[in-house]
Coordinates of C-alpha atoms and ligand atoms in Angstrom, one line a residue:
D1 CA 156.3 156.9 198.0
I2 CA 152.6 157.6 197.7
D3 CA 152.1 155.7 194.5
Y4 CA 153.5 152.7 196.1
I5 CA 151.1 153.0 199.0
Y6 CA 148.2 153.5 196.7
E7 CA 149.1 150.5 194.8
A8 CA 149.5 148.5 198.0
L9 CA 146.1 149.6 199.1
L10 CA 144.6 148.8 195.8
N11 CA 146.2 145.4 195.9
T12 CA 144.9 144.9 199.4
A13 CA 141.4 145.6 198.2
I14 CA 141.8 143.1 195.3
D15 CA 143.3 140.5 197.6
I16 CA 140.5 140.9 200.1
D17 CA 138.0 140.4 197.4
S18 CA 139.5 137.1 196.3
L19 CA 140.1 135.7 199.8
E20 CA 138.0 133.3 201.7
A21 CA 135.7 134.7 204.3
D22 CA 137.7 133.2 207.2
S23 CA 141.1 133.9 205.9
H24 CA 143.0 136.9 207.1
L25 CA 145.3 139.7 205.9
D26 CA 147.7 141.1 208.3
E27 CA 145.6 143.7 210.0
V28 CA 148.5 145.5 211.6
W29 CA 150.0 145.8 208.2
I30 CA 146.9 147.3 206.7
K31 CA 146.6 149.7 209.6
E32 CA 150.1 150.7 209.1
V33 CA 149.7 151.2 205.4
I34 CA 146.5 153.3 205.9
K35 CA 148.2 155.3 208.6
K36 CA 151.1 156.0 206.3
A37 CA 148.9 156.6 203.3
G38 CA 146.8 159.0 205.4
M39 CA 149.8 160.9 206.4
K40 CA 151.1 161.0 202.9
L41 CA 147.7 162.0 201.6
K42 CA 147.6 164.9 204.0
W43 CA 151.0 165.9 202.9
S44 CA 150.2 165.4 199.2
K45 CA 147.0 167.4 199.6
L46 CA 148.9 170.2 201.1
K47 CA 151.3 170.0 198.3
Q48 CA 148.5 169.8 195.8
D49 CA 146.8 172.8 197.2
K50 CA 150.0 174.8 197.0
V51 CA 150.5 173.7 193.4
R52 CA 146.9 174.5 192.6
A53 CA 147.3 178.0 194.0
N54 CA 150.1 178.4 191.4
K55 CA 148.6 176.5 188.5
D56 CA 144.9 176.9 188.7
A57 CA 143.0 180.1 188.3
V58 CA 141.0 181.0 191.4
K59 CA 138.5 183.6 192.4
R60 CA 139.9 186.8 193.9
P61 CA 139.2 187.4 197.6
Q62 CA 136.0 189.4 198.3
A63 CA 136.1 193.0 197.1
D64 CA 136.6 196.0 199.3
P65 CA 133.1 197.2 200.1
A66 CA 134.1 200.6 198.9
L67 CA 134.5 199.2 195.4
L68 CA 131.0 197.8 195.2
T69 CA 128.4 199.4 193.1
P70 CA 124.7 198.4 192.7
R71 CA 123.9 195.8 190.0
S72 CA 120.7 194.6 188.5
P73 CA 119.0 191.4 189.6
V74 CA 119.3 188.1 187.7
V75 CA 115.9 186.4 187.6
T76 CA 114.7 182.8 186.9
I77 CA 111.1 182.1 186.0
M78 CA 109.8 178.8 187.4
G79 CA 106.5 177.1 187.8
H80 CA 104.3 174.2 186.7
V81 CA 104.1 173.2 183.1
D82 CA 101.6 175.1 181.0
H83 CA 101.2 177.8 183.6
G84 CA 102.7 180.3 181.1
K85 CA 106.5 180.6 181.7
T86 CA 107.4 180.6 178.0
T87 CA 104.7 183.0 177.1
L88 CA 105.8 185.3 179.9
L89 CA 109.4 185.2 178.8
D90 CA 108.5 185.8 175.2
K91 CA 106.3 188.8 176.1
L92 CA 109.0 190.3 178.3
R93 CA 111.6 189.9 175.6
K94 CA 109.3 191.4 172.9
T95 CA 108.5 194.3 175.2
Q96 CA 112.2 194.9 175.2
V97 CA 112.7 194.6 171.5
A98 CA 109.9 197.0 170.9
A99 CA 111.1 199.4 173.5
M100 CA 114.6 199.4 172.1
E101 CA 113.3 200.0 168.5
F102 CA 115.9 197.5 167.5
G103 CA 114.9 195.4 164.5
G104 CA 117.4 192.6 165.1
I105 CA 116.3 189.0 165.2
T106 CA 116.2 187.8 168.8
Q107 CA 118.4 184.9 169.5
H108 CA 118.1 182.3 172.2
I109 CA 121.3 182.7 174.1
G110 CA 120.0 181.6 177.5
A111 CA 119.4 185.0 179.0
F112 CA 118.2 188.5 178.1
L113 CA 118.1 191.9 179.6
V114 CA 114.9 194.0 180.1
S115 CA 115.2 197.8 180.8
L116 CA 112.3 199.5 182.6
P117 CA 111.2 203.0 181.8
S118 CA 112.7 204.0 185.1
G119 CA 116.2 202.9 183.8
E120 CA 116.3 199.8 186.0
K121 CA 117.4 196.6 184.4
I122 CA 116.5 193.0 185.0
T123 CA 118.4 190.0 183.6
F124 CA 116.1 187.0 182.8
L125 CA 117.5 183.5 182.4
D126 CA 115.3 182.1 179.7
T127 CA 115.7 178.4 180.1
P128 CA 112.5 177.9 182.1
G129 CA 112.0 174.9 184.3
H130 CA 114.0 173.3 187.1
A131 CA 116.4 171.3 185.0
A132 CA 118.7 174.2 184.1
F133 CA 118.4 175.7 187.6
S134 CA 119.2 172.4 189.3
A135 CA 122.1 171.7 186.9
M136 CA 123.6 175.1 187.8
R137 CA 123.2 174.6 191.4
A138 CA 124.7 171.2 191.3
R139 CA 127.8 172.9 190.0
G140 CA 127.8 175.3 192.9
A141 CA 126.8 178.2 190.7
R142 CA 124.5 180.7 192.4
V143 CA 123.5 183.0 189.6
T144 CA 119.8 183.6 190.3
D145 CA 119.0 186.4 192.7
I146 CA 115.2 186.2 192.5
I147 CA 112.7 183.5 191.3
I148 CA 109.5 184.6 189.7
L149 CA 107.0 181.8 190.5
V150 CA 104.4 181.5 187.8
V151 CA 101.1 180.0 189.0
A152 CA 98.1 179.9 186.6
A153 CA 95.1 181.4 188.3
D154 CA 92.7 178.9 186.7
D155 CA 94.8 175.9 187.8
G156 CA 96.3 176.7 191.2
V157 CA 99.2 175.1 193.0
M158 CA 100.4 172.0 191.2
K159 CA 103.3 169.5 191.6
Q160 CA 106.0 171.6 189.9
T161 CA 104.8 174.7 191.7
V162 CA 105.7 172.9 194.9
E163 CA 109.0 171.7 193.5
S164 CA 109.8 175.3 192.4
I165 CA 109.1 176.5 195.9
Q166 CA 111.4 173.8 197.3
H167 CA 114.2 174.8 194.8
A168 CA 113.8 178.5 195.9
K169 CA 114.0 177.5 199.6
D170 CA 117.0 175.2 199.1
A171 CA 118.9 177.9 197.2
Q172 CA 117.7 180.6 199.6
V173 CA 116.4 182.7 196.7
P174 CA 113.4 184.9 197.4
I175 CA 110.2 184.7 195.3
V176 CA 108.0 187.1 193.5
L177 CA 104.6 185.5 192.7
A178 CA 103.2 186.0 189.2
I179 CA 99.6 184.8 189.2
N180 CA 99.1 184.3 185.5
K181 CA 96.1 183.8 183.2
C182 CA 94.2 186.5 185.1
D183 CA 92.4 187.3 181.8
K184 CA 90.5 184.1 182.0
A185 CA 87.0 184.1 183.3
E186 CA 87.6 181.1 185.7
A187 CA 90.8 182.8 187.1
D188 CA 90.8 182.8 190.9
P189 CA 93.9 184.5 192.2
E190 CA 92.8 184.5 195.8
K191 CA 92.6 180.7 195.7
V192 CA 96.2 180.6 194.5
K193 CA 97.4 182.7 197.4
K194 CA 95.5 180.6 199.9
E195 CA 96.9 177.4 198.5
L196 CA 100.4 178.8 198.7
L197 CA 100.0 179.4 202.5
A198 CA 100.4 175.6 202.9
Y199 CA 103.9 175.9 201.4
D200 CA 105.0 178.8 203.5
V201 CA 104.7 181.2 200.7
V202 CA 102.8 184.0 202.4
C203 CA 101.7 186.9 200.3
E204 CA 101.5 190.5 201.5
D205 CA 97.7 190.4 201.8
Y206 CA 98.2 187.5 204.3
G207 CA 100.8 189.3 206.4
G208 CA 103.8 187.8 204.6
D209 CA 106.5 189.4 202.5
V210 CA 105.9 187.7 199.1
Q211 CA 104.7 190.2 196.5
A212 CA 101.9 188.8 194.3
V213 CA 101.2 190.4 190.9
H214 CA 98.1 189.5 188.9
V215 CA 99.2 189.2 185.3
S216 CA 98.3 187.9 181.9
A217 CA 101.3 186.7 180.0
L218 CA 99.0 186.4 176.9
T219 CA 97.8 189.9 176.8
G220 CA 100.8 191.4 178.5
D221 CA 98.6 192.9 181.2
N222 CA 100.4 194.0 184.3
L223 CA 103.8 192.8 183.2
M224 CA 105.4 196.1 184.0
A225 CA 104.0 195.8 187.6
L226 CA 105.6 192.4 187.8
A227 CA 108.9 193.9 186.6
E228 CA 108.6 196.7 189.1
A229 CA 107.9 194.3 192.0
T230 CA 111.0 192.4 191.0
V231 CA 113.1 195.6 191.0
A232 CA 111.6 196.5 194.4
L233 CA 112.7 193.2 195.8
A234 CA 116.1 193.6 194.2
E235 CA 116.5 196.9 195.9
M236 CA 115.8 195.3 199.3
L237 CA 118.4 192.7 198.6
E238 CA 121.0 195.5 198.0
L239 CA 122.6 193.6 195.1
K240 CA 126.1 194.9 194.5
A241 CA 129.2 194.0 192.6
D242 CA 132.7 195.1 191.9
S243 CA 133.0 196.1 188.2
T244 CA 136.8 196.6 188.3
G245 CA 139.7 194.2 188.0
P246 CA 139.8 190.7 186.4
V247 CA 136.5 189.3 185.2
E248 CA 134.5 186.6 187.1
G249 CA 131.3 185.1 185.8
T250 CA 129.3 181.9 185.2
V251 CA 128.5 180.0 182.0
I252 CA 124.7 180.0 181.4
E253 CA 124.7 178.1 178.1
S254 CA 127.2 176.9 175.6
F255 CA 126.6 175.7 172.1
T256 CA 128.5 175.4 168.8
D257 CA 127.6 177.9 166.1
K258 CA 128.3 176.9 162.6
G259 CA 130.1 180.1 161.7
R260 CA 131.4 181.2 165.1
G261 CA 132.5 178.0 166.7
P262 CA 132.0 177.4 170.4
V263 CA 129.8 180.1 171.9
T264 CA 128.9 180.6 175.5
T265 CA 126.5 182.9 177.2
A266 CA 127.8 184.2 180.5
I267 CA 126.5 186.3 183.3
I268 CA 129.3 188.6 184.4
E269 CA 129.6 188.8 188.2
R270 CA 132.7 190.9 188.6
G271 CA 134.9 193.1 186.5
T272 CA 134.1 194.3 183.1
L273 CA 134.5 192.1 180.1
R274 CA 136.1 193.4 176.9
R275 CA 137.4 192.0 173.6
G276 CA 140.8 190.4 173.9
T277 CA 140.3 189.4 177.5
V278 CA 141.6 185.9 178.1
L279 CA 139.2 183.6 180.0
V280 CA 139.2 180.1 181.4
A281 CA 136.0 178.1 182.2
G282 CA 136.0 174.4 183.1
K283 CA 138.6 172.8 180.9
S284 CA 138.3 175.4 178.1
W285 CA 139.7 178.8 177.5
A286 CA 139.0 181.8 175.2
K287 CA 140.5 184.9 174.0
V288 CA 137.3 186.9 173.7
R289 CA 136.8 187.5 170.0
L290 CA 133.3 188.8 169.8
M291 CA 130.7 189.8 172.4
F292 CA 127.0 190.2 171.6
D293 CA 123.7 190.6 173.3
E294 CA 120.5 188.5 172.9
N295 CA 119.6 190.6 169.8
G296 CA 122.9 189.5 168.2
K297 CA 124.1 193.1 168.5
T298 CA 127.9 193.4 169.1
I299 CA 128.7 194.9 172.4
S300 CA 132.1 196.2 173.5
E301 CA 131.7 195.9 177.3
A302 CA 129.8 193.6 179.7
Y303 CA 129.3 194.6 183.3
P304 CA 128.1 192.6 186.3
S305 CA 124.7 191.0 185.9
M306 CA 124.8 191.5 182.2
P307 CA 124.2 188.4 180.0
V308 CA 126.7 188.3 177.1
G309 CA 127.4 185.9 174.3
I310 CA 131.1 185.2 173.9
T311 CA 133.0 183.7 171.0
G312 CA 136.7 182.6 170.9
W313 CA 136.5 179.5 173.0
R314 CA 138.8 176.5 172.2
D315 CA 136.2 174.0 173.5
L316 CA 132.7 174.0 174.9
P317 CA 132.5 174.8 178.6
S318 CA 129.5 173.5 180.5
A319 CA 126.5 175.5 182.0
G320 CA 127.4 176.4 185.5
D321 CA 131.2 176.5 184.9
E322 CA 133.0 179.4 186.6
I323 CA 134.5 181.9 184.2
L324 CA 137.7 183.6 185.3
E325 CA 140.0 186.0 183.6
V326 CA 143.7 185.1 183.4
E327 CA 146.6 187.4 182.3
S328 CA 147.7 185.6 179.2
E329 CA 147.1 182.8 176.7
P330 CA 150.0 180.8 178.0
R331 CA 148.6 181.1 181.5
A332 CA 145.1 180.0 180.2
R333 CA 146.7 177.0 178.6
E334 CA 148.6 176.2 181.8
V335 CA 145.4 176.4 183.8
V336 CA 143.4 174.2 181.5
D337 CA 146.3 171.7 181.3
W338 CA 146.4 171.6 185.0
R339 CA 142.7 171.0 185.3
K340 CA 142.8 168.2 182.8
Y341 CA 145.7 166.7 184.7
E342 CA 144.0 167.0 188.0
Q343 CA 140.8 165.4 186.7
E344 CA 143.0 162.5 185.5
Q345 CA 144.5 162.2 188.9
E346 CA 141.1 162.2 190.5
K347 CA 140.0 159.3 188.4
N348 CA 143.0 157.3 189.4
K349 CA 142.7 158.0 193.0
V350 CA 142.0 155.0 195.2
D351 CA 139.0 155.6 197.4
L352 CA 140.3 155.4 200.9
K353 CA 136.9 155.0 202.3
I354 CA 136.4 151.8 200.3
I355 CA 139.7 150.5 201.6
E356 CA 138.7 151.3 205.2
E357 CA 135.4 149.5 204.7
K358 CA 137.2 146.5 203.3
R359 CA 139.5 146.5 206.2
K360 CA 136.6 146.5 208.7
E361 CA 135.0 143.7 206.8
H362 CA 138.2 141.8 207.0
Q363 CA 138.6 142.4 210.7
E364 CA 135.2 140.9 211.1
A365 CA 136.2 137.9 209.0
H366 CA 139.3 137.6 211.2
R367 CA 137.3 137.7 214.3
K368 CA 135.0 135.0 213.0
A369 CA 137.9 132.9 212.1
R370 CA 139.3 133.2 215.6
E371 CA 135.9 132.3 217.0
K372 CA 135.8 129.2 214.8
Y373 CA 139.3 128.0 215.4
G374 CA 139.8 129.5 218.8
T375 CA 143.3 130.3 220.0
L376 CA 145.0 128.7 222.9
H377 CA 141.7 127.3 224.1
W378 CA 141.4 125.5 220.8
K379 CA 144.9 124.2 221.1
Q380 CA 144.1 122.5 224.4
I381 CA 141.0 120.9 223.0
S382 CA 142.7 119.6 219.9
F383 CA 145.6 118.5 221.9
K384 CA 143.3 116.5 224.1
K385 CA 141.5 115.1 221.2
Y386 CA 144.8 114.0 219.7
L387 CA 145.9 112.4 222.9
E388 CA 142.6 110.8 223.5
R389 CA 142.8 109.3 220.0
K390 CA 146.3 108.1 220.9
E391 CA 144.9 106.7 224.1
Q392 CA 147.4 108.5 226.2
K393 CA 146.7 110.2 229.4
P394 CA 146.2 113.9 228.8
L395 CA 149.1 116.2 229.6
K396 CA 148.4 118.7 232.3
P397 CA 147.1 121.8 230.6
K398 CA 149.5 124.6 230.2
E399 CA 149.0 127.9 231.8
K400 CA 146.9 130.0 229.5
I401 CA 149.0 132.4 227.5
E402 CA 147.4 135.7 226.6
R403 CA 147.6 135.9 222.9
D404 CA 149.3 139.1 222.0
S405 CA 152.1 140.2 219.8
N406 CA 154.6 138.2 221.9
V407 CA 153.1 135.0 220.8
L408 CA 154.5 132.8 218.0
P409 CA 151.7 130.8 216.5
I410 CA 152.9 127.6 214.8
I411 CA 151.5 124.9 212.7
L412 CA 153.3 121.5 213.0
K413 CA 153.2 118.9 210.3
G414 CA 155.0 115.5 210.5
D415 CA 155.4 112.4 208.4
V416 CA 154.1 110.0 211.1
D417 CA 152.3 110.2 214.4
G418 CA 155.5 109.4 216.2
S419 CA 157.4 112.4 214.9
I420 CA 154.5 114.7 215.7
E421 CA 154.4 113.3 219.2
A422 CA 158.0 113.9 219.6
L423 CA 157.6 117.5 218.4
L424 CA 154.6 118.0 220.7
N425 CA 156.6 116.9 223.6
V426 CA 159.2 119.5 222.9
V427 CA 156.5 122.1 222.4
D428 CA 154.9 121.1 225.6
S429 CA 158.1 121.4 227.5
Y430 CA 158.4 124.9 226.3
D431 CA 158.0 127.1 229.3
A432 CA 155.0 129.4 229.1
S433 CA 156.7 131.9 231.3
H434 CA 159.1 132.7 228.5
E435 CA 159.0 136.2 227.3
C436 CA 157.6 135.0 224.0
G437 CA 154.8 132.5 224.0
L438 CA 154.3 129.6 221.7
E439 CA 150.9 128.9 220.3
L440 CA 150.2 125.6 218.6
V441 CA 147.5 126.5 216.2
H442 CA 147.3 123.2 214.4
F443 CA 149.2 120.0 214.0
G444 CA 148.8 116.8 212.0
V445 CA 150.2 114.2 209.7
G446 CA 151.0 114.9 206.0
D447 CA 152.4 117.3 203.6
I448 CA 151.8 121.1 204.0
S449 CA 148.4 121.9 202.6
E450 CA 146.6 125.0 201.5
N451 CA 144.6 124.8 204.7
D452 CA 147.8 125.0 206.7
V453 CA 148.9 128.1 204.8
N454 CA 145.5 129.7 205.3
L455 CA 145.7 129.0 209.0
A456 CA 149.2 130.3 209.3
E457 CA 148.1 133.4 207.5
T458 CA 145.1 133.8 209.8
F459 CA 147.2 133.6 212.9
D460 CA 150.3 135.2 211.5
G461 CA 152.0 132.0 212.2
V462 CA 154.9 129.9 210.9
I463 CA 154.5 126.4 209.5
Y464 CA 157.0 123.7 210.6
G465 CA 157.3 120.5 208.7
F466 CA 159.2 117.5 209.8
N467 CA 160.0 115.0 207.0
V468 CA 157.2 116.3 204.9
N469 CA 157.0 118.3 201.6
A470 CA 155.3 121.4 200.3
G471 CA 154.3 121.5 196.7
N472 CA 155.1 124.4 194.4
V473 CA 151.6 125.7 194.4
I474 CA 151.6 125.7 198.2
L475 CA 155.0 127.4 198.3
Q476 CA 153.8 130.1 195.9
S477 CA 150.6 130.6 197.8
A478 CA 152.6 130.9 201.0
A479 CA 155.0 133.4 199.5
K480 CA 152.0 135.5 198.3
K481 CA 150.5 135.5 201.7
G482 CA 153.7 136.1 203.5
V483 CA 153.6 132.8 205.3
K484 CA 156.9 131.2 206.3
I485 CA 157.2 127.4 205.7
K486 CA 160.1 125.7 207.4
L487 CA 160.9 122.1 206.4
H488 CA 163.3 120.0 208.4
K489 CA 164.5 116.5 208.5
V490 CA 166.3 116.5 211.8
I491 CA 164.3 117.2 214.9
Y492 CA 166.9 119.2 216.8
R493 CA 167.4 121.5 213.7
L494 CA 163.7 122.1 213.8
I495 CA 163.8 123.0 217.5
E496 CA 166.8 125.3 216.9
D497 CA 164.9 127.0 214.2
L498 CA 161.9 127.3 216.4
Q499 CA 164.0 128.9 219.1
E500 CA 165.5 131.3 216.6
E501 CA 162.1 132.3 215.4
L502 CA 161.0 132.8 218.9
S503 CA 163.9 135.1 219.7
S504 CA 163.3 137.0 216.5
R505 CA 159.9 137.9 217.9
L506 CA 161.4 139.1 221.1
P507 CA 162.1 142.7 219.9
C508 CA 158.4 143.1 219.7
I509 CA 158.2 142.9 223.5
V510 CA 157.1 146.2 225.0
Ligands
GDP1 P1 104.8 176.9 180.1 O1 104.7 175.4 179.9 O2 104.8 177.2 181.6 O3 106.0 177.5 179.4 O4 103.5 177.5 179.5 P2 103.3 178.2 178.1 O5 103.9 179.6 178.2 O6 103.7 177.3 177.0 O7 101.7 178.3 178.1 C1 100.9 177.3 178.1 C2 99.5 177.7 177.5 O8 98.9 178.6 178.2 C3 99.7 178.2 176.1 O9 98.7 177.8 175.3 C4 99.6 179.7 176.3 O10 99.1 180.4 175.2 C5 98.6 179.8 177.5 N1 98.8 180.9 178.3 C6 100.0 181.4 178.9 N2 99.8 182.5 179.6 C7 98.4 182.8 179.4 C8 97.6 183.8 180.0 O11 98.1 184.7 180.7 N3 96.3 183.8 179.7 C9 95.8 182.8 178.9 N4 94.5 182.8 178.6 N5 96.5 181.8 178.4 C10 97.9 181.8 178.7

């Protein structure tokens, strides 16, 4: 089953780490395991997707265009530090408070709504700077429709101005330019526009489509013109939403309030939020207890593009989390449990890519080992050396056997030269035209050593010992590496065994 294969892969990775550079894991085995795991993974992913469709809450398919109605734009203010973002937001918010003749204390909930005399509305996200914007985007949330780029007319384009432009481009969000601090004597709005040309921000005066508004956030001068330019751009964007059916939205901010517990600010994107609605976001859920606006005023309904503070959450969701309505509390619990479970699973998942890399590394080590030890070629040289040392005339070299799966690599160990010689003679008499070739990887006098085991492992071979021993450590190591050690005290038994082993490899013949 899949867990077993994961475990096998995991163990493989660990083993590879602890192995010597020139040792070798059975490559075929790893390939097989990866193949199987891949297949299983595909299968398990299919299964998981199916389960997710049942267990998780997901967005509805796109709405029927007939259901779409215009919605107001959601705007983020960006720009260089000290160019006046905060002042601008404050002034916009105050205009609103004054216009509404509502004496409530404004609260920072991450977003607020401004109504123009024409009846148009704009939602401003009031966490200026890139951090919030980037954090949201990193979570895949696309809440902002328009960016108001603030550039101080006395300072011009600066580092964060350029960064803001880049953010807007990356997110494909259009810009309205607010040339601020125009009340100052040294203000030079034209210089700002010219400088922006270098960053592909082309104002209308220069034949482009970026609206530029000269403002003073300090005096409030021309802020209505800025708002109107924003609304005009929004009209061109034809922003629409479906305000029916289950709610969808995005978490803008979340914080814990002493009295109300976890609170989130959301921008509603679809449907209409009401009290009692059950929502999930990230790994938290809520039965909406209370809804309020940026003035702390309780509201009973929130439509698309509207910022709304929501209480009733069990935990704190994160900024950028998708908010989805579900049909009941048990369903919300199920969704959250599933997400937690899935996250756990994700953590435990073995990274197949790492395994694949390890395997490649290992293949390379294997190749090097072969280069170092050689295969049949090596056998002949060593054979010669051995015979030279024994001052015997070299045996005529055998026909070269192509090393493939029909080869049985062996390592011979004997108690004395004489027994090895006898064994070598038998091996030498073995006809290379047999369906399964014999490859003498190594031979020598003495007990089975770790080196023998490593060689056998490298060449997927079998160790034959005649009148020699293998210590417990060696036996354990061999067992761990899947290396066979065969010890005999009678030559013909050893030969019989060898023949048996050879014929056992025969089914691998294609
Ligand atoms: P932020 O860092 O972009 O949020 O900039 P702030 O809003 O904090 O403004 C930085 C400084 O510029 C403050 O001292 C503001 O009073 C001042 N400031 C902002 N807007 C204007 C403006 O339109 N005219 C003038 N003269 N000063 C401004």
